[in-house]
Structure formats: C-alpha cells, structure tokens
Amino acid sequence: MADKTKVLITGASGLVGGVLREGLGDKYQLSGVDRQSIPDFDLLVADSTDLEAVQPAFEGKDVVIDLASSPSDKIPWETAYGNNIRCTYNALQAASEAGVKRVIFASSNHATGMYENDKPFSDIVAGRYEGLDPQSIPRIEVTWPVRPDGPYGIAKAFGEAAGRYFSDEFGLSVICLRIGTLNAESRPQSPRHFATLLTHRDLVHLVDRCIQAPDDIEFAIFYGVSNNTWRFWDISNSEKLVGYQPQDNAEQWR
Amino acid sequence: MADKTKVLITGASGLVGGVLREGLGDKYQLSGVDRQSIPDFDLLVADSTDLEAVQPAFEGKDVVIDLASSPSDKIPWETAYGNNIRCTYNALQAASEAGVKRVIFASSNHATGMYENDKPFSDIVAGRYEGLDPQSIPRIEVTWPVRPDGPYGIAKAFGEAAGRYFSDEFGLSVICLRIGTLNAESRPQSPRHFATLLTHRDLVHLVDRCIQAPDDIEFAIFYGVSNNTWRFWDISNSEKLVGYQPQDNAEQWR
C-alpha cells in the first residue's frame, strides 16, 4: 500500500483546523503546527510568526494547509500586520524552502467583501429578495479586483499576492481558498449566511479536491461556498479545475 | 488669487521626490516628510514607519503623494515588511484621519513584474524584436491579476489593496501609479528601458493630472510609462480618466 500523502496544517487548533482534522484524518497523514497542543495529534507547538521555530514542521511534507492567522475579520491593523501577514509569509517561505509541493492558503471572502456594499449583493446579504431571481444574479469572480473590507481582508489579499510570487518564482503550487461562512454549527445564523455558508462537509470536500488536484495547477483562487441558492460567488473555476461539487445548500435550513 | 493646493510628499528626498519637487514646486504649495531634511524645503523630519511622528505633516493637506518606501526592487522580505508595508499603511491612515482628499500612491510595475517572464514581454525586455510588431503586442491592463516579482512588488500590491480599502471605507480618493523605469538620467540604460521608461517630464505631467483629476475618482490604478514604441502596459485608462498624454518616447535615444 502506498504511503499516505503527508499534510501539514498550520493553525490546526482552530475551527477550520478541527473540521479538517476530523474530515481528512483517515485519508491523509496529518500533522500540525500551532501555538497550542492538541491531544492525540502530531503537532509542533510553535508560533507561526517565528519562521525558524515553525520550519521543522514543514520538512518532508507534501502539502501544507495554511490556516495560521487571527481568525476574526474584525481585527485591528496591528494584529493583521503583526500576526496575520507574518504568519502567511512565513508559511509560504517555510513550505518553499522545505520542498513542499503545494500550499492551500486559507484566504477569505473578506478579500473582496466590499462588493457586498453594492446591489444586488447588499440586498441579498440583508435577506431582501424582492425582485431578485437567484438564477440571474451576477456572481463575483476571482478575476475581479480585490476589495478588502478591513485589515483582516487586506492581509488575505496580501497572502494571495505573496502566494502568486512564490508560485511564479519558486514553482510552489499555491491554491487560495476564499472561505465563506464557516461556523461551528455548520448552518446559517443570519440572512447573509444563506448566501455565504460553507458547510463542514463541503469544506472537507473542497480541501480534499485541492490536495488531489493535478500537479500542473501553479496558482489558483477559489471561493469556498456551499451550493446555496443565493450564492453570489462564482465557483465554476473550482468545479472545472479540481472537481469541486458542493453537496449542501443553506436553503435546507430555511 | 486662490490659494495653491497643498500637497504633501512623503519620502520627498528620494529620486522621484526630487523630480516632483522640481516639476511641481511652482504650481502647488509643496511640503514633505522624510527621514532626512532637504535644504530650503518645508519638511518634517520623521520616519514614516512611526505613525504618530508623521501625522502632523498630514494636517491641512489637500493631496498626499506617498513615496515613502525603500526604493530598490531587490529588497529582502524583512525590509518590505518592516519598512515598506508599514510606511504605506501609515500614510493611508494618516491621510484618512487628517481629512486629506486624495492619496497618490507610488505603486510599481513590480506589482505585475512576473508577466515579463512570458512572451512576448520576455523578448521585448531583452531587446529581441524579431517577428514582433509593436502595434499589435498585447498590453498588460491594470485589471490583470497582480504578479509581483519580489517582496518589493508584494508590498506594492499590498498597498494597492489597502488603498482600495481606505477608498471604500473612508471615502479617501486613492490613485495608484505603477511607475515604470524612472532613473536619474531620464533615458534608457538597458534594452528593457525602451519598453518601460518613464521620463521625468512625463512623470511630472502624470502626477499633475492626478492632482487635478475629478473628485469623483474614488480609486484607480495607472501604469506610469512614457509613450514608448515598445511599451507593453496599457495607459488608455489614465488618458481617459485624467488626461494623461505622455510626450516622450524612449526611441528618441535609440
């Protein structure tokens, strides 16, 4: 039997990390790096702002899922700068130097969140559907210019630009996932979530598809969102490139 | 007679700053902020990485030309992170808080420099023109995804994303200039420069047009390049939006 693919998860103790450990633990040889330990999980306790401290965790890994980041989209600039931007660059550098083949970077929908101030997105996130046909609403594509909605989103846009550089310069395959609304309940908690929800099941499927994706994907950006009726992010590129086919639709909880 | 528009130049002592002080000093009420003083020029000596130290320079200004940055495109990540990213964010924040109307951010062609690895750009920058018609080469547009060619370019891509945020969130007008090759000689020094040169005269004209541009320009990105025969950056948007009409062509020095 072939050895399992070795996958490192940075920030493995967080919400997304927990979902991925649960969902991918049987299929891959998982390990982690985090500031805190996780019982019964192969993890290096280190702070991702410290490149040298985290580097050993990257050695010998095939794929890195880079989640290390302050997870709130409300963080001030000081946190985005002092923590998130540093963690992201360090993960790319450590992965590149260790010869990792691919980094799956947890970007965020907040890299383009300001589009939600424009119609019809502003109506959809408020749950105002009058006059709107979900079959014909525009969908934000990953080729649209970034419009971060705060320092958190700026740091994610930075990470995508840095990822592109590492891909172009060092041949590191980088896939950026602009994750939608991933919450502990895995169901909508507000009108906006009927558009933006990403269920645990669909997240695990998406990341699995990105791990399995062809080696010739040098760089890509995908929105991570379930197949919600009111979804306004385009996911046709991830369906085409990696076979992403979300199974859930937030309407099932309406 | 109406008061002159008050224009602050950060990093005023550098090469670009010197060209702008010379070219715009009669038309506008210029001032500066820089780590070093400039004889006979109204300047606050302060380091742009220190927000509180530079804030007084922004008070009462109409327009800020943000040049403060380590200028070499070869800087390591530590410098891009510790200096350039901080300086850029601080300028946006200080300008926004001071009620400045517009920031003209000195971005760089290095935010998209990796396209030069692709044909036909790779041939043009090497001076290999066989089989190429300058009338029909593709031109890189500002809507193309960023492809930074190093930490310097990553920091510039970051600055554009941050600028978009300040524009969307705080109503600050932000114009990002992806400056081409601006050198002391104001003429080509290598085969690449026949494509990328921006003469002093054309730079002054471009910045002047951006200062004069309509208030309703919320955010824009322009390539700053002279009207070179082998130019591969699109400038039709700056011609349309602010009336940029470069006068020089690098071929005059062939």
Short mmCIF file of C-alpha atoms in Angstrom, two decimals:
data_model
loop_
_atom_site.label_atom_id
_atom_site.label_comp_id
_atom_site.label_asym_id
_atom_site.label_seq_id
_atom_site.Cartn_x
_atom_site.Cartn_y
_atom_site.Cartn_z
CA MET A 1 0.00 0.00 0.00
CA ALA A 2 1.32 3.40 -0.92
CA ASP A 3 2.24 5.77 1.86
CA LYS A 4 -0.37 8.35 2.68
CA THR A 5 0.18 11.91 1.50
CA LYS A 6 1.75 13.95 4.30
CA VAL A 7 -0.29 17.05 5.03
CA LEU A 8 0.72 19.76 7.49
CA ILE A 9 -1.99 22.02 8.93
CA THR A 10 -0.79 25.33 10.36
CA GLY A 11 -3.14 26.79 12.96
CA ALA A 12 -4.51 23.27 13.38
CA SER A 13 -6.27 24.00 16.67
CA GLY A 14 -8.78 26.48 15.25
CA LEU A 15 -12.30 25.92 13.99
CA VAL A 16 -11.30 25.20 10.40
CA GLY A 17 -8.42 23.07 11.60
CA GLY A 18 -10.74 20.97 13.71
CA VAL A 19 -13.10 20.35 10.84
CA LEU A 20 -10.24 19.31 8.57
CA ARG A 21 -8.60 17.08 11.18
CA GLU A 22 -11.90 15.29 11.61
CA GLY A 23 -12.68 15.09 7.91
CA LEU A 24 -9.27 14.30 6.44
CA GLY A 25 -7.59 12.36 9.24
CA ASP A 26 -8.28 8.91 7.82
CA LYS A 27 -7.22 9.67 4.28
CA TYR A 28 -4.00 11.60 4.89
CA GLN A 29 -1.10 11.54 7.29
CA LEU A 30 -1.89 14.76 9.10
CA SER A 31 0.32 16.82 11.36
CA GLY A 32 0.09 20.33 12.70
CA VAL A 33 1.81 23.40 13.96
CA ASP A 34 0.06 25.67 16.42
CA ARG A 35 0.69 27.77 19.50
CA GLN A 36 -1.26 25.22 21.50
CA SER A 37 -1.11 21.45 21.53
CA ILE A 38 -3.95 19.12 20.54
CA PRO A 39 -4.43 15.81 22.40
CA ASP A 40 -3.55 12.74 20.33
CA PHE A 41 -2.44 14.78 17.32
CA ASP A 42 1.06 15.04 15.84
CA LEU A 43 1.80 18.72 16.40
CA LEU A 44 4.75 21.07 16.83
CA VAL A 45 3.98 23.74 19.40
CA ALA A 46 5.34 26.96 17.88
CA ASP A 47 4.19 30.43 16.88
CA SER A 48 3.87 30.91 13.13
CA THR A 49 5.22 34.45 13.42
CA ASP A 50 8.58 32.80 14.20
CA LEU A 51 9.92 31.36 10.96
CA GLU A 52 12.75 29.37 12.49
CA ALA A 53 10.53 27.89 15.15
CA VAL A 54 7.99 26.51 12.68
CA GLN A 55 10.36 25.41 9.91
CA PRO A 56 10.90 21.86 11.26
CA ALA A 57 7.18 21.15 10.91
CA PHE A 58 7.39 21.69 7.14
CA GLU A 59 10.19 19.19 6.47
CA GLY A 60 9.13 16.16 4.46
CA LYS A 61 5.55 17.31 3.92
CA ASP A 62 3.77 17.01 0.58
CA VAL A 63 1.04 19.59 1.13
CA VAL A 64 0.55 22.43 3.61
CA ILE A 65 -2.86 23.76 4.59
CA ASP A 66 -2.08 27.21 5.90
CA LEU A 67 -4.67 28.31 8.45
CA ALA A 68 -2.43 30.11 10.96
CA SER A 69 -3.98 33.54 11.41
CA SER A 70 -6.06 35.56 13.83
CA PRO A 71 -9.44 34.32 12.62
CA SER A 72 -11.66 37.33 13.30
CA ASP A 73 -12.48 39.60 10.42
CA LYS A 74 -12.69 42.45 12.96
CA ILE A 75 -9.04 42.50 13.97
CA PRO A 76 -7.27 45.87 14.02
CA TRP A 77 -4.44 46.66 11.64
CA GLU A 78 -1.84 46.00 14.32
CA THR A 79 -2.96 42.36 14.54
CA ALA A 80 -3.26 41.92 10.80
CA TYR A 81 0.23 43.32 10.39
CA GLY A 82 1.95 41.82 13.41
CA ASN A 83 0.37 38.40 13.19
CA ASN A 84 -1.51 37.50 10.02
CA ILE A 85 0.80 38.95 7.39
CA ARG A 86 3.85 37.48 9.10
CA CYS A 87 2.31 34.05 9.58
CA THR A 88 1.25 33.85 5.96
CA TYR A 89 4.59 34.85 4.52
CA ASN A 90 6.43 32.51 6.87
CA ALA A 91 4.27 29.57 5.82
CA LEU A 92 4.99 30.23 2.14
CA GLN A 93 8.69 30.63 2.76
CA ALA A 94 8.98 27.58 5.01
CA ALA A 95 6.99 25.46 2.56
CA SER A 96 9.05 26.62 -0.40
CA GLU A 97 12.37 26.02 1.35
CA ALA A 98 11.27 22.57 2.54
CA GLY A 99 10.32 21.48 -0.97
CA VAL A 100 6.60 21.17 -0.25
CA LYS A 101 4.66 20.72 -3.49
CA ARG A 102 1.53 22.70 -2.69
CA VAL A 103 0.22 25.21 -0.19
CA ILE A 104 -3.52 25.53 0.26
CA PHE A 105 -3.86 29.01 1.73
CA ALA A 106 -6.92 29.89 3.77
CA SER A 107 -7.75 33.21 2.19
CA SER A 108 -11.14 34.71 2.84
CA ASN A 109 -14.21 36.16 1.22
CA HIS A 110 -13.22 39.32 3.14
CA ALA A 111 -10.55 39.93 0.49
CA THR A 112 -13.46 41.03 -1.70
CA GLY A 113 -16.04 41.86 0.98
CA MET A 114 -16.66 45.45 -0.12
CA TYR A 115 -18.62 44.24 -3.14
CA GLU A 116 -21.37 43.47 -0.61
CA ASN A 117 -21.99 47.21 -0.33
CA ASP A 118 -23.18 47.16 -3.95
CA LYS A 119 -26.51 45.93 -5.26
CA PRO A 120 -27.71 43.28 -5.61
CA PHE A 121 -25.28 41.84 -3.05
CA SER A 122 -26.27 44.38 -0.42
CA ASP A 123 -29.89 43.24 -0.73
CA ILE A 124 -29.04 39.56 -0.66
CA VAL A 125 -26.91 39.76 2.48
CA ALA A 126 -29.77 41.63 4.16
CA GLY A 127 -32.27 38.96 3.07
CA ARG A 128 -34.16 41.36 0.78
CA TYR A 129 -35.02 39.16 -2.17
CA GLU A 130 -37.89 41.16 -3.73
CA GLY A 131 -37.39 41.47 -7.45
CA LEU A 132 -34.35 39.22 -7.49
CA ASP A 133 -34.03 35.96 -9.36
CA PRO A 134 -31.24 33.82 -7.93
CA GLN A 135 -30.70 32.28 -11.36
CA SER A 136 -29.70 35.60 -12.85
CA ILE A 137 -27.79 37.47 -10.16
CA PRO A 138 -24.21 38.37 -11.06
CA ARG A 139 -21.55 36.27 -9.43
CA ILE A 140 -18.28 37.70 -8.20
CA GLU A 141 -15.40 36.01 -9.99
CA VAL A 142 -11.89 35.53 -8.68
CA THR A 143 -10.62 37.69 -11.53
CA TRP A 144 -12.43 40.72 -10.14
CA PRO A 145 -10.16 43.21 -8.35
CA VAL A 146 -9.74 42.68 -4.63
CA ARG A 147 -11.83 44.91 -2.40
CA PRO A 148 -10.91 44.03 1.17
CA ASP A 149 -13.37 45.07 3.85
CA GLY A 150 -10.84 45.61 6.63
CA PRO A 151 -7.32 44.84 7.81
CA TYR A 152 -8.18 41.14 8.00
CA GLY A 153 -9.16 41.12 4.34
CA ILE A 154 -6.15 43.23 3.39
CA ALA A 155 -3.89 40.62 4.97
CA LYS A 156 -5.66 37.92 2.95
CA ALA A 157 -5.26 39.89 -0.29
CA PHE A 158 -1.61 40.26 0.64
CA GLY A 159 -1.35 36.50 1.11
CA GLU A 160 -2.78 35.84 -2.34
CA ALA A 161 -0.25 38.23 -3.92
CA ALA A 162 2.58 36.63 -1.96
CA GLY A 163 1.35 33.19 -2.96
CA ARG A 164 1.43 34.17 -6.59
CA TYR A 165 5.03 35.28 -6.17
CA PHE A 166 6.09 32.01 -4.57
CA SER A 167 4.36 30.13 -7.34
CA ASP A 168 5.97 32.16 -10.12
CA GLU A 169 9.42 32.38 -8.56
CA PHE A 170 9.90 29.04 -6.83
CA GLY A 171 7.44 26.69 -8.53
CA LEU A 172 5.38 26.24 -5.38
CA SER A 173 1.81 25.30 -6.27
CA VAL A 174 -0.48 27.67 -4.37
CA ILE A 175 -4.25 27.41 -4.14
CA CYS A 176 -6.00 30.23 -2.28
CA LEU A 177 -9.41 29.42 -0.83
CA ARG A 178 -11.62 32.42 -0.16
CA ILE A 179 -13.55 30.66 2.53
CA GLY A 180 -17.13 31.81 3.05
CA THR A 181 -19.02 31.50 6.33
CA LEU A 182 -17.67 28.53 8.24
CA ASN A 183 -19.21 28.32 11.68
CA ALA A 184 -19.33 25.74 14.44
CA GLU A 185 -23.00 24.98 13.77
CA SER A 186 -22.42 24.37 10.04
CA ARG A 187 -25.69 26.11 9.23
CA PRO A 188 -26.96 29.65 8.60
CA GLN A 189 -27.15 32.01 11.59
CA SER A 190 -28.10 35.24 9.77
CA PRO A 191 -29.65 36.33 6.46
CA ARG A 192 -26.19 36.76 4.94
CA HIS A 193 -25.29 33.16 5.62
CA PHE A 194 -27.95 31.93 3.19
CA ALA A 195 -25.60 33.30 0.54
CA THR A 196 -22.21 32.71 2.14
CA LEU A 197 -22.44 29.45 4.10
CA LEU A 198 -19.78 26.82 3.64
CA THR A 199 -20.74 23.65 5.48
CA HIS A 200 -18.19 21.44 7.13
CA ARG A 201 -18.88 18.70 4.62
CA ASP A 202 -18.32 20.97 1.64
CA LEU A 203 -15.15 22.45 3.16
CA VAL A 204 -13.66 18.99 3.66
CA HIS A 205 -14.57 18.05 0.10
CA LEU A 206 -13.06 21.25 -1.32
CA VAL A 207 -9.78 20.89 0.55
CA ASP A 208 -9.61 17.22 -0.38
CA ARG A 209 -10.06 18.12 -4.04
CA CYS A 210 -7.29 20.72 -3.75
CA ILE A 211 -4.91 18.18 -2.21
CA GLN A 212 -5.72 15.76 -5.05
CA ALA A 213 -5.59 18.37 -7.79
CA PRO A 214 -3.21 17.93 -10.74
CA ASP A 215 0.39 18.97 -10.21
CA ASP A 216 0.16 21.43 -13.08
CA ILE A 217 -2.02 23.83 -11.12
CA GLU A 218 0.57 26.50 -10.42
CA PHE A 219 -1.72 29.06 -8.84
CA ALA A 220 -5.45 29.38 -8.35
CA ILE A 221 -8.01 31.24 -6.29
CA PHE A 222 -11.31 29.57 -5.43
CA TYR A 223 -14.31 30.77 -3.45
CA GLY A 224 -15.24 28.27 -0.77
CA VAL A 225 -19.02 28.24 -0.54
CA SER A 226 -21.76 25.66 -0.50
CA ASN A 227 -24.20 25.31 -3.33
CA ASN A 228 -26.50 27.93 -1.83
CA THR A 229 -29.40 29.21 -3.90
CA TRP A 230 -28.39 32.80 -3.08
CA ARG A 231 -24.67 32.27 -3.54
CA PHE A 232 -23.10 35.26 -5.30
CA TRP A 233 -19.56 33.94 -5.68
CA ASP A 234 -18.57 32.11 -8.82
CA ILE A 235 -17.31 28.57 -8.29
CA SER A 236 -17.21 27.39 -11.88
CA ASN A 237 -13.41 27.56 -11.90
CA SER A 238 -13.01 25.17 -8.96
CA GLU A 239 -15.53 22.77 -10.46
CA LYS A 240 -13.57 22.77 -13.68
CA LEU A 241 -10.03 22.72 -12.29
CA VAL A 242 -10.36 20.44 -9.26
CA GLY A 243 -13.84 18.93 -9.45
CA TYR A 244 -15.42 20.81 -6.56
CA GLN A 245 -19.09 19.85 -6.30
CA PRO A 246 -20.67 21.13 -3.10
CA GLN A 247 -23.48 18.99 -1.71
CA ASP A 248 -25.19 21.40 0.67
CA ASN A 249 -27.49 24.35 0.17
CA ALA A 250 -28.25 26.75 3.01
CA GLU A 251 -31.92 26.73 1.99
CA GLN A 252 -32.30 23.32 3.62
CA TRP A 253 -32.25 25.20 6.95
CA ARG A 254 -34.67 27.93 5.91
CA MET B 1 -5.83 84.76 -6.20
CA ALA B 2 -6.89 81.37 -4.93
CA ASP B 3 -4.61 79.58 -2.51
CA LYS B 4 -2.48 76.93 -4.04
CA THR B 5 -3.40 73.29 -3.48
CA LYS B 6 -1.45 71.93 -0.52
CA VAL B 7 0.44 68.80 -1.48
CA LEU B 8 2.46 66.65 0.94
CA ILE B 9 5.18 64.41 -0.45
CA THR B 10 6.26 61.53 1.79
CA GLY B 11 9.76 60.31 1.11
CA ALA B 12 10.39 63.67 -0.52
CA SER B 13 14.19 63.33 -0.52
CA GLY B 14 14.32 60.40 -2.95
CA LEU B 15 14.75 60.36 -6.71
CA VAL B 16 11.04 60.57 -7.50
CA GLY B 17 10.57 63.16 -4.79
CA GLY B 18 13.29 65.33 -6.27
CA VAL B 19 11.76 65.22 -9.73
CA LEU B 20 8.35 66.15 -8.35
CA ARG B 21 9.67 68.95 -6.14
CA GLU B 22 11.38 70.42 -9.19
CA GLY B 23 8.43 69.90 -11.51
CA LEU B 24 5.51 70.81 -9.28
CA GLY B 25 7.02 73.35 -6.88
CA ASP B 26 5.72 76.42 -8.69
CA LYS B 27 2.18 75.19 -9.17
CA TYR B 28 1.45 73.74 -5.75
CA GLN B 29 2.25 74.50 -2.14
CA LEU B 30 4.55 71.56 -1.51
CA SER B 31 5.75 70.14 1.77
CA GLY B 32 7.40 66.91 2.75
CA VAL B 33 8.05 64.29 5.34
CA ASP B 34 11.26 62.29 5.25
CA ARG B 35 13.92 60.84 7.49
CA GLN B 36 16.30 63.47 6.22
CA SER B 37 15.88 67.18 5.73
CA ILE B 38 16.07 69.00 2.39
CA PRO B 39 17.57 72.49 2.23
CA ASP B 40 15.02 75.25 1.57
CA PHE B 41 12.08 72.86 1.58
CA ASP B 42 9.20 72.72 4.09
CA LEU B 43 9.73 69.29 5.59
CA LEU B 44 9.01 67.36 8.79
CA VAL B 45 11.91 65.09 9.69
CA ALA B 46 10.27 61.84 10.77
CA ASP B 47 10.27 58.15 9.90
CA SER B 48 7.15 57.01 8.06
CA THR B 49 7.16 53.73 9.97
CA ASP B 50 6.15 55.82 13.01
CA LEU B 51 2.52 56.84 12.54
CA GLU B 52 2.38 59.34 15.39
CA ALA B 53 5.60 61.01 14.31
CA VAL B 54 4.42 61.68 10.77
CA GLN B 55 0.78 62.55 11.46
CA PRO B 56 1.37 66.30 11.94
CA ALA B 57 2.67 66.56 8.37
CA PHE B 58 -0.70 65.41 7.01
CA GLU B 59 -2.82 68.03 8.77
CA GLY B 60 -4.41 70.56 6.44
CA LYS B 61 -3.16 68.95 3.25
CA ASP B 62 -5.33 68.50 0.16
CA VAL B 63 -3.35 65.79 -1.58
CA VAL B 64 -0.63 63.38 -0.46
CA ILE B 65 1.92 61.88 -2.83
CA ASP B 66 3.09 58.80 -0.98
CA LEU B 67 6.62 57.88 -1.97
CA ALA B 68 8.00 56.77 1.41
CA SER B 69 9.47 53.33 0.81
CA SER B 70 12.75 51.56 0.37
CA PRO B 71 13.11 52.19 -3.36
CA SER B 72 15.04 49.14 -4.53
CA ASP B 73 13.08 46.34 -6.13
CA LYS B 74 15.72 43.95 -4.73
CA ILE B 75 14.96 44.44 -1.05
CA PRO B 76 14.54 41.33 1.11
CA TRP B 77 11.24 40.45 2.72
CA GLU B 78 12.36 41.84 6.07
CA THR B 79 12.68 45.31 4.57
CA ALA B 80 9.47 45.09 2.59
CA TYR B 81 7.66 44.02 5.74
CA GLY B 82 9.38 46.17 8.33
CA ASN B 83 9.56 49.32 6.26
CA ASN B 84 7.52 49.47 3.06
CA ILE B 85 4.29 47.85 4.20
CA ARG B 86 4.26 49.89 7.40
CA CYS B 87 5.04 53.18 5.66
CA THR B 88 2.30 52.65 3.11
CA TYR B 89 -0.39 51.77 5.61
CA ASN B 90 0.61 54.65 7.87
CA ALA B 91 0.35 57.13 5.01
CA LEU B 92 -3.15 55.94 4.15
CA GLN B 93 -4.25 56.04 7.77
CA ALA B 94 -2.72 59.44 8.48
CA ALA B 95 -4.19 60.90 5.29
CA SER B 96 -7.62 59.49 6.03
CA GLU B 97 -7.64 60.72 9.61
CA ALA B 98 -6.44 64.18 8.59
CA GLY B 99 -9.23 64.57 6.03
CA VAL B 100 -6.94 64.60 3.01
CA LYS B 101 -8.96 64.28 -0.20
CA ARG B 102 -6.63 62.17 -2.28
CA VAL B 103 -3.57 59.97 -1.93
CA ILE B 104 -1.43 59.34 -4.99
CA PHE B 105 0.39 56.16 -4.07
CA ALA B 106 3.67 55.32 -5.73
CA SER B 107 3.00 51.72 -6.59
CA SER B 108 5.27 49.99 -9.07
CA ASN B 109 5.40 47.98 -12.23
CA HIS B 110 6.95 45.33 -9.99
CA ALA B 111 3.46 44.55 -8.69
CA THR B 112 2.96 42.79 -12.02
CA GLY B 113 6.57 42.17 -13.00
CA MET B 114 6.26 38.40 -13.43
CA TYR B 115 4.37 38.87 -16.68
CA GLU B 116 7.76 39.77 -18.13
CA ASN B 117 8.68 36.10 -17.93
CA ASP B 118 6.02 35.41 -20.58
CA LYS B 119 6.25 36.03 -24.30
CA PRO B 120 6.23 38.46 -25.96
CA PHE B 121 7.22 40.56 -22.94
CA SER B 122 10.29 38.39 -22.25
CA ASP B 123 11.53 39.08 -25.76
CA ILE B 124 10.82 42.79 -25.60
CA VAL B 125 12.65 43.35 -22.32
CA ALA B 126 15.63 41.51 -23.80
CA GLY B 127 15.53 43.66 -26.94
CA ARG B 128 14.63 40.72 -29.18
CA TYR B 129 12.17 42.30 -31.62
CA GLU B 130 12.32 39.79 -34.48
CA GLY B 131 8.84 38.90 -35.63
CA LEU B 132 7.16 41.42 -33.33
CA ASP B 133 5.03 44.33 -34.41
CA PRO B 134 4.81 46.97 -31.68
CA GLN B 135 1.38 47.95 -32.95
CA SER B 136 -0.06 44.55 -32.18
CA ILE B 137 1.63 43.37 -28.98
CA PRO B 138 -0.70 42.72 -26.07
CA ARG B 139 -0.68 45.34 -23.35
CA ILE B 140 -0.94 44.49 -19.68
CA GLU B 141 -4.01 46.13 -18.20
CA VAL B 142 -4.49 47.19 -14.61
CA THR B 143 -7.37 44.72 -14.35
CA TRP B 144 -4.99 41.79 -14.85
CA PRO B 145 -4.19 39.89 -11.64
CA VAL B 146 -1.15 41.07 -9.74
CA ARG B 147 2.00 39.04 -10.24
CA PRO B 148 4.66 40.61 -8.02
CA ASP B 149 8.25 39.77 -8.85
CA GLY B 150 9.62 40.00 -5.32
CA PRO B 151 8.99 41.31 -1.82
CA TYR B 152 9.14 44.88 -3.11
CA GLY B 153 6.35 44.17 -5.58
CA ILE B 154 4.37 42.26 -2.98
CA ALA B 155 4.46 45.32 -0.73
CA LYS B 156 3.20 47.44 -3.63
CA ALA B 157 0.36 45.01 -4.35
CA PHE B 158 -0.44 45.18 -0.65
CA GLY B 159 -0.53 48.97 -0.85
CA GLU B 160 -3.00 48.88 -3.73
CA ALA B 161 -5.29 46.54 -1.79
CA ALA B 162 -5.01 48.72 1.31
CA GLY B 163 -5.71 51.80 -0.79
CA ARG B 164 -8.85 50.24 -2.15
CA TYR B 165 -9.99 49.60 1.41
CA PHE B 166 -9.40 53.20 2.51
CA SER B 167 -11.27 54.38 -0.56
CA ASP B 168 -14.25 52.09 0.01
CA GLU B 169 -14.41 52.50 3.77
CA PHE B 170 -13.44 56.11 4.39
CA GLY B 171 -14.07 57.87 1.09
CA LEU B 172 -10.39 58.63 0.55
CA SER B 173 -9.65 59.04 -3.15
CA VAL B 174 -6.69 56.79 -3.95
CA ILE B 175 -4.79 56.69 -7.23
CA CYS B 176 -2.06 54.07 -7.50
CA LEU B 177 0.69 54.75 -10.03
CA ARG B 178 2.59 51.68 -11.18
CA ILE B 179 5.69 53.66 -12.01
CA GLY B 180 7.87 52.24 -14.75
CA THR B 181 11.61 52.91 -15.05
CA LEU B 182 12.37 56.28 -13.53
CA ASN B 183 16.10 56.91 -13.43
CA ALA B 184 18.33 59.87 -12.76
CA GLU B 185 19.34 60.13 -16.43
CA SER B 186 15.71 60.16 -17.65
CA ARG B 187 16.67 58.00 -20.60
CA PRO B 188 17.05 54.28 -21.39
CA GLN B 189 20.03 52.45 -19.86
CA SER B 190 19.17 48.88 -20.95
CA PRO B 191 17.07 47.09 -23.59
CA ARG B 192 14.20 46.77 -21.11
CA HIS B 193 14.01 50.52 -20.63
CA PHE B 194 12.95 51.03 -24.25
CA ALA B 195 9.68 49.49 -23.10
CA THR B 196 9.48 50.69 -19.51
CA LEU B 197 10.99 54.18 -19.39
CA LEU B 198 9.10 56.97 -17.68
CA THR B 199 10.83 60.28 -18.27
CA HIS B 200 10.91 62.99 -15.65
CA ARG B 201 8.72 65.18 -17.81
CA ASP B 202 6.06 62.52 -18.25
CA LEU B 203 6.12 61.65 -14.54
CA VAL B 204 5.53 65.27 -13.57
CA HIS B 205 2.69 65.51 -16.08
CA LEU B 206 1.08 62.28 -14.83
CA VAL B 207 1.20 63.30 -11.18
CA ASP B 208 -0.08 66.75 -12.05
CA ARG B 209 -3.02 65.21 -13.90
CA CYS B 210 -3.75 63.01 -10.87
CA ILE B 211 -3.73 66.00 -8.53
CA GLN B 212 -6.11 67.82 -10.89
CA ALA B 213 -8.34 64.82 -11.53
CA PRO B 214 -12.06 65.00 -10.78
CA ASP B 215 -13.14 64.43 -7.19
CA ASP B 216 -15.32 61.51 -8.25
CA ILE B 217 -12.34 59.26 -8.91
CA GLU B 218 -12.62 57.04 -5.86
CA PHE B 219 -9.93 54.55 -6.78
CA ALA B 220 -7.77 53.93 -9.80
CA ILE B 221 -4.59 52.19 -10.85
CA PHE B 222 -2.49 53.62 -13.68
CA TYR B 223 0.73 52.47 -15.27
CA GLY B 224 3.27 55.28 -15.34
CA VAL B 225 5.20 54.95 -18.58
CA SER B 226 6.22 57.21 -21.42
CA ASN B 227 4.79 56.80 -24.89
CA ASN B 228 7.43 54.25 -25.83
CA THR B 229 7.06 52.35 -29.07
CA TRP B 230 7.69 49.07 -27.23
CA ARG B 231 5.54 49.92 -24.22
CA PHE B 232 3.55 46.85 -23.09
CA TRP B 233 1.49 48.44 -20.35
CA ASP B 234 -1.92 49.82 -21.16
CA ILE B 235 -2.39 53.51 -20.39
CA SER B 236 -5.74 54.07 -22.07
CA ASN B 237 -7.46 54.29 -18.68
CA SER B 238 -5.30 57.17 -17.46
CA GLU B 239 -5.71 59.00 -20.74
CA LYS B 240 -9.48 58.67 -20.40
CA LEU B 241 -9.84 59.32 -16.69
CA VAL B 242 -7.26 62.05 -16.04
CA GLY B 243 -6.00 63.11 -19.46
CA TYR B 244 -2.53 61.59 -19.28
CA GLN B 245 -0.72 62.22 -22.58
CA PRO B 246 2.96 61.32 -22.37
CA GLN B 247 5.26 63.36 -24.61
CA ASP B 248 8.38 61.22 -24.66
CA ASN B 249 9.30 58.00 -26.45
CA ALA B 250 12.39 56.04 -25.48
CA GLU B 251 13.16 55.51 -29.17
CA GLN B 252 14.40 59.08 -29.36
CA TRP B 253 17.54 57.81 -27.54
CA ARG B 254 17.98 54.68 -29.69
#
